[in-house]
Short mmCIF file of C-alpha atoms in Angstrom, two decimals:
data_model
loop_
_atom_site.label_atom_id
_atom_site.label_comp_id
_atom_site.label_asym_id
_atom_site.label_seq_id
_atom_site.Cartn_x
_atom_site.Cartn_y
_atom_site.Cartn_z
CA UNK A 1315 61.30 -49.34 -7.02
CA UNK A 1316 59.36 -46.35 -8.22
CA UNK A 1317 60.91 -44.84 -11.77
CA UNK A 1318 63.64 -47.57 -12.14
CA UNK A 1319 65.12 -48.14 -15.49
CA UNK A 1320 63.82 -51.39 -17.61
CA UNK A 1321 66.05 -54.03 -15.54
CA UNK A 1322 66.22 -54.89 -11.98
CA UNK A 1323 68.42 -57.81 -10.39
CA UNK A 1324 67.90 -59.44 -7.33
CA UNK A 1325 70.69 -61.25 -4.99
CA UNK A 1326 71.10 -62.60 -1.37
CA UNK A 1327 72.45 -59.30 0.43
CA UNK A 1328 76.29 -59.78 1.35
CA UNK A 1329 77.05 -61.23 4.62
CA UNK A 1330 73.44 -62.20 5.32
CA UNK A 1331 71.79 -65.92 5.36
CA UNK A 1332 73.90 -68.96 5.58
CA UNK A 1333 76.86 -69.02 3.95
CA UNK A 1334 77.04 -71.01 0.50
CA UNK A 1335 73.36 -70.32 -0.12
CA UNK A 1336 72.02 -70.12 -3.58
CA UNK A 1337 68.92 -67.95 -4.84
CA UNK A 1338 67.14 -69.74 -7.61
CA UNK A 1339 66.29 -69.84 -10.35
CA UNK A 1340 69.28 -69.28 -13.00
CA UNK A 1341 70.68 -66.13 -12.78
CA UNK A 1342 69.56 -64.99 -16.21
CA UNK A 1343 65.98 -65.00 -14.28
CA UNK A 1344 67.37 -63.09 -11.32
CA UNK A 1345 67.18 -60.01 -13.63
CA UNK A 1346 63.76 -58.86 -14.66
CA UNK A 1347 62.19 -55.71 -16.74
CA UNK A 1348 60.34 -53.16 -14.51
CA UNK A 1349 56.83 -52.59 -15.60
CA UNK A 1350 55.50 -49.06 -14.58
CA UNK A 1351 58.31 -49.31 -11.79
CA UNK A 1352 57.62 -52.92 -10.66
CA UNK A 1353 59.84 -55.79 -11.34
CA UNK A 1354 58.39 -59.33 -10.41
CA UNK A 1355 60.54 -62.54 -9.34
CA UNK A 1356 59.70 -66.22 -8.08
CA UNK A 1357 62.69 -67.19 -6.26
CA UNK A 1358 63.86 -69.78 -3.77
CA UNK A 1359 66.67 -70.43 -1.44
CA UNK A 1360 68.46 -73.76 -1.46
CA UNK A 1361 69.86 -73.47 2.45
CA UNK A 1362 67.66 -72.82 5.59
CA UNK A 1363 68.73 -70.23 7.94
CA UNK A 1364 68.15 -67.14 9.72
CA UNK A 1365 68.94 -63.55 9.16
CA UNK A 1366 68.58 -63.37 5.17
CA UNK A 1367 68.00 -60.36 3.26
CA UNK A 1368 67.66 -59.59 -0.30
CA UNK A 1369 69.35 -56.70 -2.30
CA UNK A 1370 67.43 -55.19 -5.54
CA UNK A 1371 69.75 -53.22 -7.78
CA UNK A 1372 69.04 -51.08 -10.91
CA UNK A 1373 71.69 -49.11 -12.79
CA UNK A 1374 72.62 -46.12 -11.13
CA UNK A 1375 69.94 -46.19 -8.18
CA UNK A 1376 70.90 -46.87 -4.83
CA UNK A 1377 70.65 -50.62 -4.25
CA UNK A 1378 67.74 -51.57 -1.52
CA UNK A 1379 67.31 -54.40 0.82
CA UNK A 1380 64.49 -56.32 2.23
CA UNK A 1381 64.02 -56.78 5.99
CA UNK A 1382 65.70 -59.90 7.47
CA UNK A 1383 64.01 -63.27 7.25
CA UNK A 1384 64.25 -66.95 8.08
CA UNK A 1385 64.39 -69.50 5.45
CA UNK A 1386 62.85 -72.98 6.84
CA UNK A 1387 62.96 -76.50 5.62
CA UNK A 1388 59.71 -77.44 3.81
CA UNK A 1389 56.93 -78.47 6.01
CA UNK A 1390 56.83 -82.29 6.49
CA UNK A 1391 60.75 -82.33 6.54
CA UNK A 1392 60.43 -83.81 2.77
CA UNK A 1393 63.78 -84.68 1.20
CA UNK A 1394 65.04 -83.64 -2.27
CA UNK A 1395 64.41 -86.63 -4.81
CA UNK A 1396 66.44 -86.68 -7.70
CA UNK A 1397 65.53 -88.59 -10.99
CA UNK A 1398 68.38 -91.17 -11.13
CA UNK A 1399 68.70 -92.16 -14.70
CA UNK A 1400 69.68 -90.65 -18.11
CA UNK A 1401 67.05 -92.89 -19.69
CA UNK A 1402 63.56 -91.82 -20.34
CA UNK A 1403 60.68 -92.98 -18.13
CA UNK A 1404 57.32 -92.84 -16.13
CA UNK A 1405 56.82 -90.97 -12.91
CA UNK A 1406 55.46 -94.12 -11.25
CA UNK A 1407 58.70 -96.05 -11.68
CA UNK A 1408 60.41 -96.22 -8.34
CA UNK A 1409 63.31 -97.56 -9.57
CA UNK A 1410 64.30 -94.16 -11.42
CA UNK A 1411 64.28 -91.83 -8.21
CA UNK A 1412 67.16 -91.73 -6.07
CA UNK A 1413 65.26 -92.67 -2.95
CA UNK A 1414 64.02 -96.00 -4.41
CA UNK A 1415 60.30 -94.92 -4.18
CA UNK A 1416 58.19 -92.83 -6.29
CA UNK A 1417 58.08 -88.89 -4.68
CA UNK A 1418 55.67 -88.17 -1.99
CA UNK A 1419 53.55 -84.97 -1.11
CA UNK A 1420 56.44 -83.70 1.13
CA UNK A 1421 59.25 -84.22 -1.53
CA UNK A 1422 60.95 -81.60 -3.68
CA UNK A 1423 61.49 -83.43 -6.78
CA UNK A 1424 64.75 -82.60 -8.99
CA UNK A 1425 64.83 -84.13 -12.37
CA UNK A 1426 68.47 -82.86 -13.33
CA UNK A 1427 70.34 -86.00 -14.22
CA UNK A 1428 72.61 -85.71 -17.03
CA UNK A 1429 71.62 -86.44 -20.36
CA UNK A 1430 68.75 -86.06 -22.72
CA UNK A 1431 65.33 -87.88 -21.62
CA UNK A 1432 61.78 -87.44 -21.10
CA UNK A 1433 59.86 -88.00 -17.93
CA UNK A 1434 56.25 -88.97 -18.39
CA UNK A 1435 53.94 -88.03 -15.59
CA UNK A 1436 51.46 -91.24 -15.95
CA UNK A 1437 49.70 -90.53 -12.68
CA UNK A 1438 48.55 -87.68 -10.69
CA UNK A 1439 51.05 -86.42 -8.42
CA UNK A 1440 51.47 -83.86 -5.53
CA UNK A 1441 54.69 -82.77 -4.28
CA UNK A 1442 56.49 -79.86 -2.39
CA UNK A 1443 58.48 -78.63 -5.61
CA UNK A 1444 59.68 -79.37 -9.04
CA UNK A 1445 62.69 -78.17 -10.74
CA UNK A 1446 63.68 -79.34 -14.35
CA UNK A 1447 67.28 -78.58 -15.03
CA UNK A 1448 70.13 -80.25 -16.65
CA UNK A 1449 74.08 -79.47 -16.89
CA UNK A 1450 74.11 -81.43 -20.13
CA UNK A 1451 71.57 -82.15 -22.49
CA UNK A 1452 67.45 -81.75 -22.38
CA UNK A 1453 65.25 -82.73 -19.85
CA UNK A 1454 61.54 -83.29 -20.89
CA UNK A 1455 58.75 -83.53 -18.58
CA UNK A 1456 55.25 -84.44 -20.09
CA UNK A 1457 51.87 -85.02 -19.16
CA UNK A 1458 48.39 -85.93 -20.65
CA UNK A 1459 45.22 -85.82 -18.72
CA UNK A 1460 46.64 -85.99 -15.37
CA UNK A 1461 46.71 -83.11 -12.14
CA UNK A 1462 50.08 -82.18 -10.82
CA UNK A 1463 49.95 -80.51 -7.52
CA UNK A 1464 52.98 -78.01 -6.76
CA UNK A 1465 53.16 -76.82 -3.05
CA UNK A 1466 56.51 -74.80 -3.36
CA UNK A 1467 58.76 -73.25 -5.66
CA UNK A 1468 58.93 -74.88 -9.07
CA UNK A 1469 60.96 -74.45 -12.22
CA UNK A 1470 61.27 -75.21 -15.73
CA UNK A 1471 65.07 -74.70 -16.39
CA UNK A 1472 66.86 -73.06 -19.32
CA UNK A 1473 67.84 -76.71 -20.70
CA UNK A 1474 64.49 -78.13 -19.89
CA UNK A 1475 61.10 -78.25 -21.45
CA UNK A 1476 57.30 -79.19 -20.25
CA UNK A 1477 54.43 -80.28 -22.19
CA UNK A 1478 50.82 -80.50 -20.94
CA UNK A 1479 48.00 -81.92 -22.87
CA UNK A 1480 44.51 -81.89 -21.38
CA UNK A 1481 46.45 -81.40 -18.01
CA UNK A 1482 45.84 -79.14 -14.96
CA UNK A 1483 48.56 -77.79 -12.37
CA UNK A 1484 47.44 -77.06 -9.16
CA UNK A 1485 48.98 -76.14 -5.67
CA UNK A 1486 50.26 -73.27 -3.35
CA UNK A 1487 53.42 -72.99 -4.85
CA UNK A 1488 54.74 -70.92 -8.11
CA UNK A 1489 55.78 -72.20 -11.52
CA UNK A 1490 58.68 -70.44 -13.24
CA UNK A 1491 59.23 -71.11 -17.06
CA UNK A 1492 62.80 -70.27 -17.95
CA UNK A 1493 62.67 -72.06 -21.50
CA UNK A 1494 59.60 -73.97 -23.13
CA UNK A 1495 56.12 -74.55 -21.92
CA UNK A 1496 54.01 -76.09 -24.43
CA UNK A 1497 50.16 -76.78 -23.86
CA UNK A 1498 47.52 -78.62 -26.00
CA UNK A 1499 44.05 -79.38 -25.44
CA UNK A 1500 41.91 -77.96 -22.34
CA UNK A 1501 44.81 -77.40 -19.78
CA UNK A 1502 45.09 -75.23 -16.89
CA UNK A 1503 47.55 -73.40 -14.48
CA UNK A 1504 46.15 -72.59 -11.07
CA UNK A 1505 48.85 -71.20 -9.44
CA UNK A 1506 51.58 -68.11 -9.58
CA UNK A 1507 53.22 -68.23 -13.05
CA UNK A 1508 55.94 -66.29 -14.67
CA UNK A 1509 57.14 -66.32 -18.56
CA UNK A 1510 60.24 -64.03 -18.19
CA UNK A 1511 62.62 -62.81 -21.03
CA UNK A 1512 64.13 -65.36 -22.99
CA UNK A 1513 61.18 -68.13 -22.25
CA UNK A 1514 58.52 -69.37 -24.38
CA UNK A 1515 55.09 -70.18 -23.65
CA UNK A 1516 53.51 -72.07 -26.51
CA UNK A 1517 49.62 -72.92 -26.78
CA UNK A 1518 48.90 -75.48 -29.65
CA UNK A 1519 45.95 -76.47 -31.22
CA UNK A 1520 46.55 -79.92 -32.70
CA UNK A 1521 45.36 -83.46 -33.25
CA UNK A 1522 46.95 -84.23 -30.14
CA UNK A 1523 44.70 -82.39 -27.91
CA UNK A 1524 42.16 -80.87 -30.83
CA UNK A 1525 41.25 -77.09 -29.85
CA UNK A 1526 43.79 -75.85 -27.65
CA UNK A 1527 42.54 -73.52 -24.48
CA UNK A 1528 45.15 -72.86 -21.36
CA UNK A 1529 43.33 -71.21 -18.67
CA UNK A 1530 45.19 -69.33 -15.72
CA UNK A 1531 43.09 -68.73 -12.58
CA UNK A 1532 45.04 -65.40 -12.13
CA UNK A 1533 46.81 -62.97 -13.92
CA UNK A 1534 50.51 -63.40 -14.78
CA UNK A 1535 53.37 -61.43 -16.64
CA UNK A 1536 54.83 -62.50 -19.65
CA UNK A 1537 58.21 -61.17 -20.44
CA UNK A 1538 59.24 -63.81 -22.85
CA UNK A 1539 57.51 -65.02 -25.95
CA UNK A 1540 53.70 -66.10 -25.86
CA UNK A 1541 52.90 -67.72 -29.16
CA UNK A 1542 49.10 -69.03 -29.96
CA UNK A 1543 49.47 -71.98 -32.82
CA UNK A 1544 48.08 -74.64 -34.40
CA UNK A 1545 49.61 -77.82 -36.39
CA UNK A 1546 46.22 -78.97 -37.79
CA UNK A 1547 43.48 -76.33 -38.25
CA UNK A 1548 42.67 -76.46 -34.78
CA UNK A 1549 41.76 -72.87 -32.45
CA UNK A 1550 44.19 -71.59 -29.75
CA UNK A 1551 43.24 -69.56 -26.79
CA UNK A 1552 44.42 -68.41 -23.70
CA UNK A 1553 42.08 -67.42 -20.89
CA UNK A 1554 42.94 -65.69 -17.81
CA UNK A 1555 39.93 -66.04 -15.46
CA UNK A 1556 40.66 -63.01 -13.17
CA UNK A 1557 43.50 -60.45 -13.39
CA UNK A 1558 45.45 -58.91 -16.12
CA UNK A 1559 47.82 -60.62 -18.82
CA UNK A 1560 50.62 -58.03 -18.41
CA UNK A 1561 52.92 -57.79 -21.32
CA UNK A 1562 55.92 -56.52 -20.03
CA UNK A 1563 58.04 -54.27 -22.16
CA UNK A 1564 60.50 -57.10 -23.29
CA UNK A 1565 57.15 -59.57 -23.98
CA UNK A 1566 56.09 -60.52 -27.30
CA UNK A 1567 52.36 -61.96 -27.76
CA UNK A 1568 52.57 -63.64 -31.32
CA UNK A 1569 49.51 -65.49 -32.87
CA UNK A 1570 51.02 -67.38 -35.76
CA UNK A 1571 49.86 -68.72 -39.13
CA UNK A 1572 50.93 -72.23 -38.79
CA UNK A 1573 48.19 -74.96 -39.39
CA UNK A 1574 45.02 -72.45 -39.83
CA UNK A 1575 42.24 -72.08 -36.98
CA UNK A 1576 41.34 -69.00 -34.93
CA UNK A 1577 43.50 -67.27 -32.06
CA UNK A 1578 42.08 -65.74 -29.11
CA UNK A 1579 42.85 -63.97 -26.00
CA UNK A 1580 40.25 -64.52 -23.51
CA UNK A 1581 41.97 -61.96 -21.15
CA UNK A 1582 42.27 -58.29 -19.57
CA UNK A 1583 45.21 -57.38 -21.65
CA UNK A 1584 47.73 -54.73 -20.21
CA UNK A 1585 50.37 -54.21 -23.27
CA UNK A 1586 53.68 -52.53 -22.47
CA UNK A 1587 55.60 -54.73 -24.89
CA UNK A 1588 54.75 -55.95 -28.43
CA UNK A 1589 51.59 -57.53 -29.90
CA UNK A 1590 52.84 -59.07 -33.27
CA UNK A 1591 50.08 -60.41 -35.41
CA UNK A 1592 51.14 -62.90 -37.72
CA UNK A 1593 47.68 -64.16 -38.16
CA UNK A 1594 44.21 -62.68 -37.20
CA UNK A 1595 43.56 -62.14 -33.44
CA UNK A 1596 40.47 -61.80 -31.43
CA UNK A 1597 40.59 -60.09 -27.96
CA UNK A 1598 37.50 -60.90 -26.17
CA UNK A 1599 36.83 -60.84 -22.08
CA UNK A 1600 33.71 -59.37 -20.52
CA UNK A 1601 34.36 -56.52 -18.56
CA UNK A 1602 37.87 -56.13 -19.27
CA UNK A 1603 39.75 -52.89 -19.29
CA UNK A 1604 42.39 -53.20 -21.62
CA UNK A 1605 45.44 -50.95 -22.11
CA UNK A 1606 48.15 -50.76 -24.46
CA UNK A 1607 51.07 -48.31 -23.95
CA UNK A 1608 53.66 -50.63 -26.33
CA UNK A 1609 53.70 -51.68 -30.02
CA UNK A 1610 50.42 -53.54 -31.68
CA UNK A 1611 51.81 -54.65 -34.95
CA UNK A 1612 48.73 -55.49 -37.34
CA UNK A 1613 50.78 -55.13 -40.41
CA UNK A 1614 50.47 -58.72 -41.30
CA UNK A 1615 46.91 -59.65 -39.94
CA UNK A 1616 43.60 -57.98 -38.64
CA UNK A 1617 43.08 -57.38 -34.86
CA UNK A 1618 39.12 -57.77 -33.33
CA UNK A 1619 38.65 -56.47 -30.10
CA UNK A 1620 35.06 -57.52 -28.73
CA UNK A 1621 33.89 -55.33 -25.80
CA UNK A 1622 31.00 -57.15 -23.33
CA UNK A 1623 30.04 -56.90 -19.75
CA UNK A 1624 30.19 -54.00 -17.16
CA UNK A 1625 32.17 -51.10 -18.36
CA UNK A 1626 34.60 -52.48 -20.77
CA UNK A 1627 37.30 -50.44 -22.30
CA UNK A 1628 40.40 -50.13 -24.68
CA UNK A 1629 42.59 -47.54 -23.93
CA UNK A 1630 45.80 -46.65 -26.44
CA UNK A 1631 48.55 -44.75 -25.40
CA UNK A 1632 51.06 -46.57 -27.84
CA UNK A 1633 51.71 -47.20 -31.28
CA UNK A 1634 49.14 -49.37 -33.37
CA UNK A 1635 50.28 -50.12 -36.96
CA UNK A 1636 48.31 -51.15 -39.74
CA UNK A 1637 49.23 -52.03 -43.44
CA UNK A 1638 47.59 -52.41 -46.75
CA UNK A 1639 43.93 -53.80 -46.39
CA UNK A 1640 44.43 -54.51 -42.62
CA UNK A 1641 41.52 -53.73 -40.02
CA UNK A 1642 41.41 -52.94 -36.34
CA UNK A 1643 37.64 -53.54 -35.46
CA UNK A 1644 36.56 -52.69 -31.75
CA UNK A 1645 32.91 -53.15 -31.02
CA UNK A 1646 31.23 -52.19 -27.80
CA UNK A 1647 32.32 -50.39 -24.55
CA UNK A 1648 34.47 -47.16 -24.55
CA UNK A 1649 37.43 -46.85 -26.98
CA UNK A 1650 39.99 -44.25 -25.73
CA UNK A 1651 42.59 -43.57 -28.87
CA UNK A 1652 43.08 -39.67 -27.94
CA UNK A 1653 46.82 -40.52 -27.14
CA UNK A 1654 49.26 -42.63 -28.81
CA UNK A 1655 48.83 -43.40 -32.66
CA UNK A 1656 47.03 -45.48 -35.03
CA UNK A 1657 48.51 -45.32 -38.32
CA UNK A 1658 48.68 -47.15 -41.64
CA UNK A 1659 48.19 -46.54 -45.12
CA UNK A 1660 45.08 -45.57 -47.56
CA UNK A 1661 43.71 -49.09 -47.31
CA UNK A 1662 44.05 -49.33 -43.61
CA UNK A 1663 40.86 -49.05 -41.93
CA UNK A 1664 39.58 -48.69 -38.20
CA UNK A 1665 36.02 -50.00 -37.42
CA UNK A 1666 34.42 -48.86 -34.30
CA UNK A 1667 30.69 -50.33 -33.59
CA UNK A 1668 28.35 -49.57 -30.88
CA UNK A 1669 30.89 -47.79 -28.66
CA UNK A 1670 32.03 -44.42 -27.20
CA UNK A 1671 35.04 -43.34 -28.82
CA UNK A 1672 37.67 -40.76 -28.05
CA UNK A 1673 40.17 -39.69 -30.85
CA UNK A 1674 41.97 -36.94 -32.37
CA UNK A 1675 42.67 -36.00 -36.02
CA UNK A 1676 46.34 -36.44 -34.91
CA UNK A 1677 46.08 -39.78 -32.97
CA UNK A 1678 44.03 -41.68 -35.65
CA UNK A 1679 45.56 -41.25 -39.32
CA UNK A 1680 43.58 -44.13 -40.88
CA UNK A 1681 40.19 -44.25 -42.60
CA UNK A 1682 37.19 -45.19 -40.22
CA UNK A 1683 33.99 -46.70 -40.42
CA UNK A 1684 31.77 -45.76 -37.43
CA UNK A 1685 28.79 -47.54 -36.82
CA UNK A 1686 26.27 -46.51 -34.20
CA UNK A 1687 29.22 -44.91 -32.37
CA UNK A 1688 28.92 -41.94 -30.12
CA UNK A 1689 32.00 -39.45 -29.37
CA UNK A 1690 33.23 -38.10 -26.05
CA UNK A 1691 32.91 -34.84 -27.40
CA UNK A 1692 32.67 -32.56 -30.70
CA UNK A 1693 34.91 -33.23 -33.13
CA UNK A 1694 37.38 -30.43 -34.39
CA UNK A 1695 39.45 -30.67 -37.22
CA UNK A 1696 42.18 -27.90 -37.09
CA UNK A 1697 44.39 -26.68 -39.68
CA UNK A 1698 46.42 -29.30 -41.61
CA UNK A 1699 44.57 -31.93 -39.98
CA UNK A 1700 42.27 -34.48 -41.77
CA UNK A 1701 39.70 -37.08 -40.77
CA UNK A 1702 38.45 -39.43 -43.07
CA UNK A 1703 35.33 -41.70 -42.93
CA UNK A 1704 34.70 -44.84 -44.79
CA UNK A 1705 31.09 -45.26 -44.54
CA UNK A 1706 29.29 -45.48 -41.33
CA UNK A 1707 28.14 -42.05 -39.82
CA UNK A 1708 28.39 -39.73 -36.99
CA UNK A 1709 25.41 -37.84 -34.93
CA UNK A 1710 27.91 -35.46 -33.27
CA UNK A 1711 28.86 -32.41 -33.86
CA UNK A 1712 31.71 -31.60 -36.18
CA UNK A 1713 33.66 -28.09 -36.44
CA UNK A 1714 35.82 -28.25 -39.77
CA UNK A 1715 38.16 -25.31 -39.12
CA UNK A 1716 40.27 -23.12 -41.65
CA UNK A 1717 42.72 -25.27 -43.44
CA UNK A 1718 40.93 -28.45 -42.29
CA UNK A 1719 39.56 -31.31 -44.17
CA UNK A 1720 36.79 -34.06 -43.54
CA UNK A 1721 36.94 -36.67 -46.32
CA UNK A 1722 33.76 -38.93 -46.83
CA UNK A 1723 34.52 -42.26 -48.81
CA UNK A 1724 31.55 -44.58 -49.52
CA UNK A 1725 28.42 -43.97 -47.95
CA UNK A 1726 28.70 -41.68 -44.82
CA UNK A 1727 25.76 -40.22 -43.14
CA UNK A 1728 26.22 -37.00 -40.90
CA UNK A 1729 23.38 -36.02 -38.53
CA UNK A 1730 24.94 -33.70 -35.96
CA UNK A 1731 25.85 -30.03 -36.51
CA UNK A 1732 28.46 -29.39 -39.01
CA UNK A 1733 30.39 -26.01 -38.96
CA UNK A 1734 32.58 -24.70 -41.63
CA UNK A 1735 33.70 -21.35 -40.55
CA UNK A 1736 36.17 -20.63 -43.28
CA UNK A 1737 36.31 -20.63 -46.97
CA UNK A 1738 39.48 -23.03 -46.58
CA UNK A 1739 37.24 -25.47 -44.33
CA UNK A 1740 37.25 -28.56 -46.66
CA UNK A 1741 34.72 -30.96 -47.02
CA UNK A 1742 35.39 -33.40 -49.75
CA UNK A 1743 33.19 -36.65 -50.93
CA UNK A 1744 35.13 -38.80 -53.05
CA UNK A 1745 34.37 -41.98 -54.84
CA UNK A 1746 37.24 -44.46 -55.15
CA UNK A 1747 38.48 -47.48 -55.16
CA UNK A 1748 38.45 -47.66 -51.21
CA UNK A 1749 34.82 -46.76 -50.43
CA UNK A 1750 33.62 -47.32 -53.99
CA UNK A 1751 30.87 -45.06 -54.71
CA UNK A 1752 30.76 -42.16 -52.16
CA UNK A 1753 27.46 -40.59 -51.01
CA UNK A 1754 27.01 -38.04 -47.86
#
């Protein structure tokens, strides 16, 4: 839906398919933000039939329809098996299931009995789908050191939560989180995953699982809250093995201060939403080509982007906000800050090391420390513009035009051609509390 406004809604086309059929998940997840003109949905239809079609609508745009398609029963003819108790219990307890037996590989599992309780996966399990939902109360699902295989559409409903500790989810299906997914220890999700607006994916370093590292086999879209935290000083890491972590325009990625420990995104990041740092964050993945057209809020903590591997890059066309004594550090690869804005205060700092840097005096408004860094072309400082170098140096040509100013704080080395064609071209070397003694 090229050029669509932020929200796209999906529904079964009126008059098509089996009468009474329902498109799942809940209606709140059937409206999604469009990122670069594309909205992604993970859906299922509860009744088999022919001549189905879906309708996508968005604002004042003309609705569009899919081609007709058929919905069939799950392979193997499995039943929908329900949790049949309002009490907590183990997955392996046959008395808790509506069929009187533990779900099999061809069964779709619905944990939807009214009440507040938790189902514990105490054995490895394979099912054709898993749905957590509750019309009254809260349904929990927990797994520790287990493997769960989902071979069909699955979801964590709006009144439900899932907690994984050292657990792997495999399968040919998909998992939609509509509420809360908490992950501890070394866990993996090896199927399609979506975290839409209103949902939370929380990665927790804790005594229960020690260091937390959640690995996704493939890229996914975050439209809700993605939180990296700790309850006891352990690290929390999100790894995306292949593809990108796409942070949609409604998405928030938030490393938080609770409990100490480090926070890491080992993923290629495409940020259209908000990266909100409440504690320091490191973004590091070999060969990644990161982009940000949204907001990076580093006013409360520092951001480090470490670039290695083949042709890594970071391109900003959005806004990066720094505050007092906050630092954005980027090492290696290509760094393109020629659009967007990097802004802060006099004690904010951009540190670039071992990289090729593109920027203009109007897109980077904070002092810079440049170590073994090459510019993408000559630096021109025009009338009314200023560039501040805080330690480090440049070997590239610099042209300070009439009314332009180059400030040198700390120890700065300029080994390239320096042109000052006007009496009002300004080169100022200043010792101060920011760079200490100044030397050029």
